[in-house]
Coordinates of C-alpha atoms and ligand atoms in Angstrom, one line a residue:
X520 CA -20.0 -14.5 18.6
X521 CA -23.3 -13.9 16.5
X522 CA -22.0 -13.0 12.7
X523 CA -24.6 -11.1 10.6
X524 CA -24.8 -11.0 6.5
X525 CA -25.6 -8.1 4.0
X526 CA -25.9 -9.5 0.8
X527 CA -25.8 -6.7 -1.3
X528 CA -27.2 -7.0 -5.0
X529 CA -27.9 -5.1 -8.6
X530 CA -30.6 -4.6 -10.1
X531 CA -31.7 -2.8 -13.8
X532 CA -28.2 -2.2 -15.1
X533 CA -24.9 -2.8 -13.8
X534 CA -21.8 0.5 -13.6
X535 CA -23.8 2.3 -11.0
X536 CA -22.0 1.9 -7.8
X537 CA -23.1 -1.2 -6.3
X538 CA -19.3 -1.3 -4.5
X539 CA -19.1 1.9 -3.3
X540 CA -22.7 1.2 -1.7
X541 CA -21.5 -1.8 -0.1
X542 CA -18.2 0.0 1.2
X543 CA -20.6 3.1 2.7
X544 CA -23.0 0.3 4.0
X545 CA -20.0 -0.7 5.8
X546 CA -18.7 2.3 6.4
X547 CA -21.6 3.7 8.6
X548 CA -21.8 0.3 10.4
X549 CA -18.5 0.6 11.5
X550 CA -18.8 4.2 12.3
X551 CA -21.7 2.5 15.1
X552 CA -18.5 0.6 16.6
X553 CA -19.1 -2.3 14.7
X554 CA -16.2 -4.4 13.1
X555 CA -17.3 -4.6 9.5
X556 CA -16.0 -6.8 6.9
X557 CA -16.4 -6.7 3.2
X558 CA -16.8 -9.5 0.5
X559 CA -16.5 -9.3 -3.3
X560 CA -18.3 -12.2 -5.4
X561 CA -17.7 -12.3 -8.9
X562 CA -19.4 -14.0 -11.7
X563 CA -16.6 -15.0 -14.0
X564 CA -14.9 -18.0 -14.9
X565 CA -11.6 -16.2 -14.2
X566 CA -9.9 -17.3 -11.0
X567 CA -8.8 -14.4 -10.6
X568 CA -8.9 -10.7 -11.5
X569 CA -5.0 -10.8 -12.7
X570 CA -5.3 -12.4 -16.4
X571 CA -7.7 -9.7 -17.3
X572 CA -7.2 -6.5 -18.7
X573 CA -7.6 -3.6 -16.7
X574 CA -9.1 -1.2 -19.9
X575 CA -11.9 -3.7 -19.8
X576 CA -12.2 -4.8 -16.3
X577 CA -11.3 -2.3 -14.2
X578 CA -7.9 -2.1 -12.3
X579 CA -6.4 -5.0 -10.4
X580 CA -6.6 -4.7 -6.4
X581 CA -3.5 -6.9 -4.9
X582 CA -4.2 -7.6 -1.3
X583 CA -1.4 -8.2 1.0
X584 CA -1.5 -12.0 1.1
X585 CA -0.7 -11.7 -3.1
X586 CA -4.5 -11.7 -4.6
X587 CA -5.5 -10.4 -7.7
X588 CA -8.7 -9.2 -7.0
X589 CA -11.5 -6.9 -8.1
X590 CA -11.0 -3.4 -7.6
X591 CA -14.3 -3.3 -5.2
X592 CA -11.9 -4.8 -3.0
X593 CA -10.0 -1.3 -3.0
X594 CA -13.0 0.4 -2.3
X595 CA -13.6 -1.5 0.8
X596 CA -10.1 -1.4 2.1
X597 CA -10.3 2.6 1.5
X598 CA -13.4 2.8 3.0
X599 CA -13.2 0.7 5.9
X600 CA -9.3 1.2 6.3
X601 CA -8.8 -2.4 6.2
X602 CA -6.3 -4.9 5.2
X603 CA -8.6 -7.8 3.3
X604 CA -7.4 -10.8 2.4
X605 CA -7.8 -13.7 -0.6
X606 CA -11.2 -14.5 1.9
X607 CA -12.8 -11.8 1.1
X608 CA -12.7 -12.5 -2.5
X609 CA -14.2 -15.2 -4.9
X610 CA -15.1 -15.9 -8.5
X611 CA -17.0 -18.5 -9.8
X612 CA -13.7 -20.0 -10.9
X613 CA -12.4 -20.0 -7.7
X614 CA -15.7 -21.9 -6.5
X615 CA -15.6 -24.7 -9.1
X616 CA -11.8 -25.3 -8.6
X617 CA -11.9 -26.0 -5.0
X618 CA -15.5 -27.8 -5.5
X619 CA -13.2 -29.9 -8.4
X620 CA -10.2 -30.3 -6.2
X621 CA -12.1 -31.4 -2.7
X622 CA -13.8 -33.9 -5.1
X623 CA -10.2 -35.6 -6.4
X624 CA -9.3 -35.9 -2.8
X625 CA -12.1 -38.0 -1.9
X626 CA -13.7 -35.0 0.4
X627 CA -17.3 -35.8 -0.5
X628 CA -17.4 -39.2 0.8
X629 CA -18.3 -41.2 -2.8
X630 CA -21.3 -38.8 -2.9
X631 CA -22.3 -37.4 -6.2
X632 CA -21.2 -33.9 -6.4
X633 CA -23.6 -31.8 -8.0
X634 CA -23.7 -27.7 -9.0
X635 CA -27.0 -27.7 -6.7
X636 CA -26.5 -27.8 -3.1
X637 CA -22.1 -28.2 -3.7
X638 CA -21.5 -24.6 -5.4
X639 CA -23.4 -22.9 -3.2
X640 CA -22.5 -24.6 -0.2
X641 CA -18.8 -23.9 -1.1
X642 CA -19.9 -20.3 -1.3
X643 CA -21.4 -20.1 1.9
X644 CA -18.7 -21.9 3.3
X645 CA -16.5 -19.2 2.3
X646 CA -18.7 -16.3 3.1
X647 CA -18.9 -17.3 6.8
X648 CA -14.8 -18.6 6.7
X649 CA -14.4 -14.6 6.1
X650 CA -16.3 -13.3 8.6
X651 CA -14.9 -15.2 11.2
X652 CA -11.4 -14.5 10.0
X653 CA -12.3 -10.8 10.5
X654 CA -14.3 -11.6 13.5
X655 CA -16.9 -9.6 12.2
X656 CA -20.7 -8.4 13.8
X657 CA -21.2 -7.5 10.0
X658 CA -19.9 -8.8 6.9
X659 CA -20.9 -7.3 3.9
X660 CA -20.7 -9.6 0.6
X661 CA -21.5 -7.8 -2.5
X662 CA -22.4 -10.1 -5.5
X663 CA -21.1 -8.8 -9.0
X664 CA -23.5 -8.4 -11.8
X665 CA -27.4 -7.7 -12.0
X666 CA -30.0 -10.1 -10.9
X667 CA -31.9 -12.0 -13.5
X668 CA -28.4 -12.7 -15.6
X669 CA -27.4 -16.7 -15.6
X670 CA -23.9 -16.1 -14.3
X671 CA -25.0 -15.1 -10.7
X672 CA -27.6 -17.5 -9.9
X673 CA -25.8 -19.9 -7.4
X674 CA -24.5 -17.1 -5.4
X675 CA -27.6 -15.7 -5.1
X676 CA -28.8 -19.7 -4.3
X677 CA -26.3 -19.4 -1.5
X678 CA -27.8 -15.9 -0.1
X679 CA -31.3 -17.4 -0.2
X680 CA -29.6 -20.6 1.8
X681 CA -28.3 -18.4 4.7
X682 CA -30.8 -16.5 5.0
X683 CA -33.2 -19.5 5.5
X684 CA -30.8 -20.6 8.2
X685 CA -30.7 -17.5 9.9
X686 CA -32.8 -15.1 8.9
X687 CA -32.9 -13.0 11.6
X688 CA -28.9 -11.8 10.5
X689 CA -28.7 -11.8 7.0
X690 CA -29.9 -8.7 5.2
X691 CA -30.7 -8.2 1.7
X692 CA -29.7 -5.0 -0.1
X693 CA -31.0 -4.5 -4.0
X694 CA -29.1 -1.3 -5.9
X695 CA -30.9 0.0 -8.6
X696 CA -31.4 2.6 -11.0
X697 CA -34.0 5.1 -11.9
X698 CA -33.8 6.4 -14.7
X699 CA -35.2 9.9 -15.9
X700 CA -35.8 10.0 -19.6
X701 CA -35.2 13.2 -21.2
X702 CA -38.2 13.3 -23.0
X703 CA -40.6 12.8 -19.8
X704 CA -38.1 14.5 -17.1
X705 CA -39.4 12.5 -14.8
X706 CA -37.7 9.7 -12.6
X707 CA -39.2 6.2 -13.5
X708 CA -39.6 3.2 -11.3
X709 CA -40.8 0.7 -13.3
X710 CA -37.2 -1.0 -13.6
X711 CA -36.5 -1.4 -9.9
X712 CA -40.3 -3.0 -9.5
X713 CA -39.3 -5.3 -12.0
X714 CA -35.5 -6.4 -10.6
X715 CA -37.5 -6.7 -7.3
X716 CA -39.2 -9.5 -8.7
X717 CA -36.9 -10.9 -10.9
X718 CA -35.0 -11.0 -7.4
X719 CA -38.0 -12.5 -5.9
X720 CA -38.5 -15.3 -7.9
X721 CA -34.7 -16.1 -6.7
X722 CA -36.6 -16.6 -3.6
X723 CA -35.1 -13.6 -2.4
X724 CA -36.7 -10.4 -0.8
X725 CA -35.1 -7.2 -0.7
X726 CA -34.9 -5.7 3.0
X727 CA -33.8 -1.8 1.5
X728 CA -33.6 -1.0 -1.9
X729 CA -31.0 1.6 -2.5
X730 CA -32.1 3.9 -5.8
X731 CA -29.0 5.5 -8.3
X732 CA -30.0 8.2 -10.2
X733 CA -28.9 11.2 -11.8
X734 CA -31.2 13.1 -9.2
X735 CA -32.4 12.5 -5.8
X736 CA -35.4 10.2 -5.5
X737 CA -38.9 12.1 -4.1
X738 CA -41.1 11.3 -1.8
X739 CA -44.2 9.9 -4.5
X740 CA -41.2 7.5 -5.8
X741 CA -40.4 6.6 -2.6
X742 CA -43.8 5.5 -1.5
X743 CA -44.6 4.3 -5.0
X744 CA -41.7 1.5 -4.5
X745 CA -42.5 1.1 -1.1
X746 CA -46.3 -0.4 -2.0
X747 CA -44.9 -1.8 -4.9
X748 CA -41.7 -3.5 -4.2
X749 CA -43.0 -4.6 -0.2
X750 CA -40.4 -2.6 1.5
X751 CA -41.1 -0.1 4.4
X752 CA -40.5 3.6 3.1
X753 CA -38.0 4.2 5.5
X754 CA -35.7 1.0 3.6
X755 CA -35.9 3.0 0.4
X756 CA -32.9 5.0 -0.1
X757 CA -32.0 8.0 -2.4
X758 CA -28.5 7.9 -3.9
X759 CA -28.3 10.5 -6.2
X760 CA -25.1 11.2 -8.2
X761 CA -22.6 13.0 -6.0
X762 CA -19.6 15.0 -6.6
X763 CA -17.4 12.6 -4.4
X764 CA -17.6 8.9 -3.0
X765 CA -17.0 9.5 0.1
X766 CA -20.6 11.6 0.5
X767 CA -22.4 9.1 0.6
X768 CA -21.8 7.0 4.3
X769 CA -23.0 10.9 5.2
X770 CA -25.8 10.9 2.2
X771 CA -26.8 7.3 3.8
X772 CA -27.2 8.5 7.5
X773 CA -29.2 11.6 6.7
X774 CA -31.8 8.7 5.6
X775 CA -31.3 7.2 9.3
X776 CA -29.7 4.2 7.0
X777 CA -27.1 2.4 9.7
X778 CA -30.5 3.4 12.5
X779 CA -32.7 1.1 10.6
X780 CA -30.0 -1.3 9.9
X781 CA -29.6 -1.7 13.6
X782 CA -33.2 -2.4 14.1
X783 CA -33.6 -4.7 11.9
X784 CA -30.6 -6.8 13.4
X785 CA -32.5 -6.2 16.6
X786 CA -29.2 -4.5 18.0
X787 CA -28.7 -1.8 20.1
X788 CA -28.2 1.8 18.4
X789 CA -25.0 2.9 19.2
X790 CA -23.5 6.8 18.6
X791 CA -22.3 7.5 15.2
X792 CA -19.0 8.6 14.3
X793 CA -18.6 10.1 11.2
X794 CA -17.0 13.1 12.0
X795 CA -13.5 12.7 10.5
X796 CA -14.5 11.8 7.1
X797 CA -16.8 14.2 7.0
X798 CA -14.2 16.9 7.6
X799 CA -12.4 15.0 4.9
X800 CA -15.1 15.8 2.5
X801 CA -14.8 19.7 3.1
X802 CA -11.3 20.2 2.6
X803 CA -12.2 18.8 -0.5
X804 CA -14.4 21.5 -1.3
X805 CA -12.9 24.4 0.5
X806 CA -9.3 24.2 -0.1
X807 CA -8.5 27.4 -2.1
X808 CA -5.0 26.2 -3.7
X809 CA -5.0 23.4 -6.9
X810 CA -2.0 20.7 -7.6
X811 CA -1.8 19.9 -11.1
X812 CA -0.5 16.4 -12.0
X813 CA -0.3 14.7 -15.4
X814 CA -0.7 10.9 -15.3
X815 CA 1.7 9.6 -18.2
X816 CA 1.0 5.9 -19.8
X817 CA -0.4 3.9 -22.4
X818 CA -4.2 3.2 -22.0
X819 CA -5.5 6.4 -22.4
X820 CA -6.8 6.3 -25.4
X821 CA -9.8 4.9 -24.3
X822 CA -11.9 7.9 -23.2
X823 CA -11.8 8.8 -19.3
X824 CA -14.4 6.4 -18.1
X825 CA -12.4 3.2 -18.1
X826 CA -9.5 4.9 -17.4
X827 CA -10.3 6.5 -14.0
X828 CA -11.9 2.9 -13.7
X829 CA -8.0 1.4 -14.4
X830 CA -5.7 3.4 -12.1
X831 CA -8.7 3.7 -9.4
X832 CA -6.2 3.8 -6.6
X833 CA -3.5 6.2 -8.3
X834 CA -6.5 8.5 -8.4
X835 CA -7.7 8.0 -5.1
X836 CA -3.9 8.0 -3.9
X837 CA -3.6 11.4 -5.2
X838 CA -6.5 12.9 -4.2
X839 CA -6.0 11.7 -0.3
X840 CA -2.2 13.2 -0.4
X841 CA -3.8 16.6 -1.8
X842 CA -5.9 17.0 0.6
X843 CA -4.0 16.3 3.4
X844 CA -1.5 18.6 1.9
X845 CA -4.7 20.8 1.9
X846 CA -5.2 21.7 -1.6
X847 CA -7.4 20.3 -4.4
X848 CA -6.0 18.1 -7.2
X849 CA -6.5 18.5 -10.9
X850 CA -5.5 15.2 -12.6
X851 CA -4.4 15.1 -16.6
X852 CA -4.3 12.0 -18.2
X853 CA -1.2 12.3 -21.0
X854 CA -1.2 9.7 -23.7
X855 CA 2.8 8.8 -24.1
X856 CA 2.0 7.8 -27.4
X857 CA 1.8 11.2 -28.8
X858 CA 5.3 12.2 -27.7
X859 CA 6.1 9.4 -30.3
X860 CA 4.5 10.8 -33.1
X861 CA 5.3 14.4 -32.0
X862 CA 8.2 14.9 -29.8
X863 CA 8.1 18.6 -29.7
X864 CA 4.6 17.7 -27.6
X865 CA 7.0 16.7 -24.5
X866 CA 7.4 20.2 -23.6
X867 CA 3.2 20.5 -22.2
X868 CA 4.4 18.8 -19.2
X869 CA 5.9 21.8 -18.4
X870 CA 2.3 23.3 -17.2
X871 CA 1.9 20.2 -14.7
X872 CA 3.4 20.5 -10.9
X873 CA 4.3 16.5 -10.7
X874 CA 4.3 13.7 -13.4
X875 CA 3.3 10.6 -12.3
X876 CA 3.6 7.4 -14.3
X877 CA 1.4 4.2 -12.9
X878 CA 2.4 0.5 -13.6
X879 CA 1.8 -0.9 -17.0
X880 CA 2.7 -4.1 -19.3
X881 CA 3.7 -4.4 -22.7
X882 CA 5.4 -2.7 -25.4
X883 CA 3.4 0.1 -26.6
X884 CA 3.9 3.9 -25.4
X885 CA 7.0 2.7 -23.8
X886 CA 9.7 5.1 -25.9
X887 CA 6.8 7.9 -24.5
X888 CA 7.0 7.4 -21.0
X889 CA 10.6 7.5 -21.2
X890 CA 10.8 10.8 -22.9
X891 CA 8.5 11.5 -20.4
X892 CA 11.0 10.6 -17.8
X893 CA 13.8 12.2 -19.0
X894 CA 12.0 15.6 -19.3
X895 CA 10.6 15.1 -15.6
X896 CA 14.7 14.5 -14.9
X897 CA 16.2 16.9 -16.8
X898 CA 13.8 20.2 -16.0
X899 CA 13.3 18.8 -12.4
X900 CA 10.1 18.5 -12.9
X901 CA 8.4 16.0 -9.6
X902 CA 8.7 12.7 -10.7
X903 CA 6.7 9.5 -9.4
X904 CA 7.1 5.9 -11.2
X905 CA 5.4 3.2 -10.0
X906 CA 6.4 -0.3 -10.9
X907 CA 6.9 0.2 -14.6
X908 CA 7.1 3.9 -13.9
X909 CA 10.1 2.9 -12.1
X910 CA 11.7 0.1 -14.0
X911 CA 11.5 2.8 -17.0
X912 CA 12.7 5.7 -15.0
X913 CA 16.0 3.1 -14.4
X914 CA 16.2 2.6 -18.3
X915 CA 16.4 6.0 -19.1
X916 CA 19.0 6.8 -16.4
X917 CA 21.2 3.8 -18.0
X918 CA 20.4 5.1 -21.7
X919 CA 21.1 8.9 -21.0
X920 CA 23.6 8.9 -17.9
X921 CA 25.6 6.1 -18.0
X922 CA 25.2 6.5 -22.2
X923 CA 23.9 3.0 -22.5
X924 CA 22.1 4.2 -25.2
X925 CA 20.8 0.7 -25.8
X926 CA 19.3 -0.5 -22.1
X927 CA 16.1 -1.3 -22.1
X928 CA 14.0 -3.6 -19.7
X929 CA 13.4 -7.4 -21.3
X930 CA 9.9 -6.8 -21.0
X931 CA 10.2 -5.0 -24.5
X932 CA 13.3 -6.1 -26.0
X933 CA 14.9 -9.6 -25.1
X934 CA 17.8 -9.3 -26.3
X935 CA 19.1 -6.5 -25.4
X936 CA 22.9 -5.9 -24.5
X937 CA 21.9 -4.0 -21.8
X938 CA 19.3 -5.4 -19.5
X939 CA 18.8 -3.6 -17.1
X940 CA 15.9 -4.4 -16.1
X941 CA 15.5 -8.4 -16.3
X942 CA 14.0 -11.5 -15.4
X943 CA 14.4 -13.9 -12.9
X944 CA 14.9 -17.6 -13.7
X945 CA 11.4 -18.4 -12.1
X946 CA 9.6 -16.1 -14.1
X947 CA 11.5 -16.6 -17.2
X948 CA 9.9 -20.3 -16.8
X949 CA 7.1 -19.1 -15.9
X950 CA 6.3 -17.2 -19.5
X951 CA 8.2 -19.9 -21.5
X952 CA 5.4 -22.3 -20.1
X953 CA 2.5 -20.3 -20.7
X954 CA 2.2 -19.9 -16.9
X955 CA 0.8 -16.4 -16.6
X956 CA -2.1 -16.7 -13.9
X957 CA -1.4 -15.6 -10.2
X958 CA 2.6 -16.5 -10.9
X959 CA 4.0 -12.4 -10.8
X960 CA 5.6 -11.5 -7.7
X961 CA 2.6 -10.9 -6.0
X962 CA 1.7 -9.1 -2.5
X963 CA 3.9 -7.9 0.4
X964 CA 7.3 -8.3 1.0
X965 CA 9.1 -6.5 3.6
X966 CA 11.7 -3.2 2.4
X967 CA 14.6 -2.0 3.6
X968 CA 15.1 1.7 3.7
X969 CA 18.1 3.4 3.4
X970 CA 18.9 6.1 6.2
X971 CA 18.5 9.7 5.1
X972 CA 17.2 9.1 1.6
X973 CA 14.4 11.1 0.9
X974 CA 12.0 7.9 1.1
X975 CA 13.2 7.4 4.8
X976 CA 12.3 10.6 5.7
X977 CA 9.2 10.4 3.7
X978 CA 8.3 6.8 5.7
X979 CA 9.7 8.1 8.9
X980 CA 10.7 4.4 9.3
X981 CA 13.4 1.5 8.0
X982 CA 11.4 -1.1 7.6
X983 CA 8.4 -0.9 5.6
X984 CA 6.2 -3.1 3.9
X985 CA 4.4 -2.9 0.5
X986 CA 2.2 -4.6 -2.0
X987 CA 3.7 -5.9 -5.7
X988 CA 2.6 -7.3 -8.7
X989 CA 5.3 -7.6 -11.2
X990 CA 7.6 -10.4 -13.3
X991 CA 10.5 -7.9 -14.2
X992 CA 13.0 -6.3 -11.5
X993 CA 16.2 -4.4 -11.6
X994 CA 19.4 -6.1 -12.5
X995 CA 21.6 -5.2 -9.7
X996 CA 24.9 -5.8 -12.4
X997 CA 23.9 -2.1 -12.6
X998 CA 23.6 -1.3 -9.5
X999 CA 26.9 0.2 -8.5
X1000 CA 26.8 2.6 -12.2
X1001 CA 23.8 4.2 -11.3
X1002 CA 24.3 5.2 -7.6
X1003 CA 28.0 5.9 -8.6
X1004 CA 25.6 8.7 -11.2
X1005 CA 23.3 9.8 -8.6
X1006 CA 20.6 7.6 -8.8
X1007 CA 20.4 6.0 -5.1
X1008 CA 19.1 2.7 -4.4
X1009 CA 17.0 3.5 -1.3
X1010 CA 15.2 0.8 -0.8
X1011 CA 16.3 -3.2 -1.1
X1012 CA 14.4 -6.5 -0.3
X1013 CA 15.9 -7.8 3.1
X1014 CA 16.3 -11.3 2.2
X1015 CA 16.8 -11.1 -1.3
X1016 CA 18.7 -7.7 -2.3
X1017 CA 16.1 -6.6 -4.9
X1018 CA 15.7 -3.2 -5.8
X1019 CA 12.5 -1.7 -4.5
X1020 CA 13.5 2.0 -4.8
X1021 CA 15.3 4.5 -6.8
X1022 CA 15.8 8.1 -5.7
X1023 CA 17.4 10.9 -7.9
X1024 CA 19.7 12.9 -5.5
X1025 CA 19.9 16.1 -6.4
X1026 CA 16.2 16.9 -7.9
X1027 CA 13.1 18.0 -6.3
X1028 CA 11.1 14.9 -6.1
X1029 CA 12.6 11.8 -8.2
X1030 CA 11.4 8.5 -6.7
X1031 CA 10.7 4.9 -8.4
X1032 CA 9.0 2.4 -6.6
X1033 CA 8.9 -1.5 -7.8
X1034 CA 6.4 -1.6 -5.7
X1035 CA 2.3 -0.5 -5.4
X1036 CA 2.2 2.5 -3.1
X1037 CA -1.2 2.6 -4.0
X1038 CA -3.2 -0.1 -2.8
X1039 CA -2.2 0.9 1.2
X1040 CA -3.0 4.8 0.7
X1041 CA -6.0 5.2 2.6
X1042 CA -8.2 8.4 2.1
X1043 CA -7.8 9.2 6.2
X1044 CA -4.1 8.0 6.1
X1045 CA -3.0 8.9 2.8
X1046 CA 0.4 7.4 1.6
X1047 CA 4.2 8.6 2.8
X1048 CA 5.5 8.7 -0.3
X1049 CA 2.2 10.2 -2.5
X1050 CA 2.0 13.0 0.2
X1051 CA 5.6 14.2 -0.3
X1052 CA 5.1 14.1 -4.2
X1053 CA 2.3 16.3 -3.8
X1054 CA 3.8 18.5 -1.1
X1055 CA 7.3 18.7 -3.9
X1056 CA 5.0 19.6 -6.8
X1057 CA 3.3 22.3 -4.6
X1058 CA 6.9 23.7 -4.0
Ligands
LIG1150 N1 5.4 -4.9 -16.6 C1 6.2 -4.8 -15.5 C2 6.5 -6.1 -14.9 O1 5.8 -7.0 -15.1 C3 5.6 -3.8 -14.5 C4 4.4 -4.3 -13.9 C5 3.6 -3.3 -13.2 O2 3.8 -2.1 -13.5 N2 2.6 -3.7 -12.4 O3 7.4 -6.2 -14.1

């Protein structure tokens, strides 16, 4: 089968959307009845995503297959209601380790290995190993960073390679930015000529140039970079700030986008079908009633940007289960930290319909989140924990139920004489030796769901399977004390009994999850479990 490439790339500043471009690039393909696929390159020397931390880099995506990946990679999957895997995914790490390691085993023949043709070719190697996983017509590989920075070079080597190969299938994408000064008022191109050809002189030349902006790009500008920048008018797209992401496949194919696409491919046009997600995008804006939920945790005191940036897929989560519940959301971040310094601050979550408290390391906010918890238990107020948000949710059960006033999880104190949540031999060699990347319980492992608990009915299944990223679980020496309390285990590993979820019997909505619910709620299938918090905090 004939596998086509659009390398998409930024120009003039990075932060303005150059993944959810690639994922409505894709998305409007695929709406043409083509099977899309989506690639994230990144710059760093990280192998992964999973040793970094989230205030500064964005959340981690886990894919199924136990990756700890970019959370572009979230985009696509949500997007393109896909299940990616560890090949859609590389860093330049990732390229230099298996550049090193083919070299130890003798896989270059005694040749010389060199940065110039062996990185890239390892690159390309992986591009097209993806695409034919996915059996894609189109696979879209987005390359982190701007063009002109030293990081991004040899992927951008490897792009100019394939498309000398082939260059009948491989598209080049450049998303810029056009900026309007205040003191001029007026949108200004000169940037985007310039990342054109600082992208030229990579040997590269744009095929569309997609332009960010606070407003939408005119006609003038548009013609301006067309005779400027060597692109046809048509290949110049606005994308203007918009109140929601999932506008612009629609935004894109108002400009004829996917049409021109297709022609350039020399493929057939086929009928677009857009028409669910648009109608997704006007419940948004129609639906009359708003669900109020607080986000509780520690990394909020940051300033919104990052943090919508960290829990991505929470956010998007919620948003989906609102609006298939039909309603809009309204999302409050709570900092746990102040119901440390003021605990008389606890009771402003009684204005919130559902609490909802995301996964999380470390030691600070922790006594927070658990006041948090027991408020959310105590006035019946909805309660969703994920991952941490669950493993604390068992603590204060253990400290406030059972009256084990001392339980806490080892995460935060080691020696505690009540453990209940701990850590498994593996992992507890894992930290002692300094063995931190890619070694959590990572990915998905199958669940076991108990009959008639409220997840069951939730899941409308017994089996289920979810995506995890954690070193700490719940020690099942407690496991007969708290169900014996009221707080059901609902939800066990298969093979190796572990605790995935906790349910509170007799409360409105009280559910843990060791697990990311998350990462598989997609915004046309929204999650089981997310839609019936929202549709308890509505109640
Ligand atoms: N810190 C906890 C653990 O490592 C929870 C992790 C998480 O919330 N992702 O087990």
């Amino acid at each position: 089968m004939k596998h086509r490439y659009i390398f998409v790339v930024g120009g003039v500043m990075s932060g303005v959307g150059k993944g959810v471009t690639t994922a409505s690039i894709g998305k409007i393909l695929q709406s043409r009845g083509l099977n899309v696929t989506a690639i994230k390159i990144d710059p760093y020397v990280n192998v992964d995503a999973g040793t970094m931390n989230p205030v500064e880099h964005g959340e981690v995506f886990v894919t199924d297959d136990g990756d700890e990946t970019d959370q572009d990679m979230g985009n696509y999957e949500r997007f393109l209601g896909a299940d990616l895997t560890s090949a859609n995914y590389m860093t330049t790490g990732r390229v230099y380790q298996t550049v090193i390691q083919k070299e130890r085993n003798l896989e270059y023949n005694g040749k010389c290995v060199e940065v110039v043709p062996h990185i890239p070719l390892e690159v390309i190697r992986r591009i097209k190993n993806a695409s034919k996983i996915a059996k894609a017509d189109v696979t879209m590989v987005e390359v982190g960073g701007t063009v002109g920075e030293y990081q991004n070079i040899l992927f951008l080597e490897a792009a100019r390679m394939m498309h000398l190969e082939d260059p009948e299938n491989v598209l080049f994408v450049l998303v810029s930015y056009l900026p309007v000064p205040k003191h001029l008022g007026e949108m200004k191109t000169k940037p985007t000529q310039y990342a054109t050809r600082t992208l030229n002189s990579a040997g590269i030349h744009p095929d569309f140039i997609v332009c960010r902006g606070e407003q939408f790009m005119d006609k003038p500008r548009r013609e301006k970079l067309s005779v400027f920048c060597n692109v046809k008018p048509e290949a110049v797209i606005a994308a203007p700030d918009v109140s929601s992401i999932y506008d612009i496949p629609a935004l894109f194919e108002a400009q004829w986008l996917s049409t021109t696409i297709l022609k350039k491919f020399r493929m057939k046009p086929r009928a677009s079908d857009l028409r669910k997600w648009k109608e997704m995008a006007i419940v948004q804006k129609t639906a009359k009633r708003t669900v109020k939920i607080g986000v509780v945790g520690k990394y909020f005191a940051t300033g919104d940007y990052t943090l919508s940036d960290s829990y991505i897929s929470v956010i998007e989560a919620l948003k989906a289960a609102a609006w298939s519940n039909k309603v809009k959301i309204k999302l409050d971040w709570i900092n746990s930290e102040d119901f440390e310094t003021n605990p008389k601050s606890i009771a402003r979550l009684k204005s919130y319909d559902g609490i909802l408290v995301p996964g999380g390391f470390g030691t600070r906010g922790i006594e927070g989140i658990i006041a948090a918890i027991r408020y959310c238990r105590e006035k019946k107020v909805p309660y969703f924990g994920l991952c941490y948000g669950m493993q604390l949710a068992c603590v204060e059960f253990a400290r406030h139920v059972l009256g084990k006033a001392k339980a806490h999880t080892v995460e935060v104190d080691k020696t505690t004489v009540d453990p209940i949540i701990h850590v498994s031999p593996i992992q507890l060699k894992n930290i002692r030796e300094n063995r931190y990347g890619g070694t959590m319980r990572l990915g998905a492992f199958d669940c076991k769901v108990k009959p008639g608990t409220r997840t069951a009915k939730a899941y409308n299944a017994s089996v289920i399977s979810e995506r995890h990223r954690h070193r700490y679980e719940f020690n099942n020496d407690y496991a007969a004390a708290i169900e014996k309390k009221g707080l059901m285990i609902s939800g066990v590993n298969p093979g190796s009994g572990l605790v995935e979820i906790v349910e509170l019997k007799d409360h409105p909505f009280f559910v843990g999850v060791q697990f990311h619910p998350e990462f598989k709620s997609r915004p046309l299938d929204p999650h089981p479990l997310f839609k019936a918090f929202i549709a308890a905090a509505l109640k």
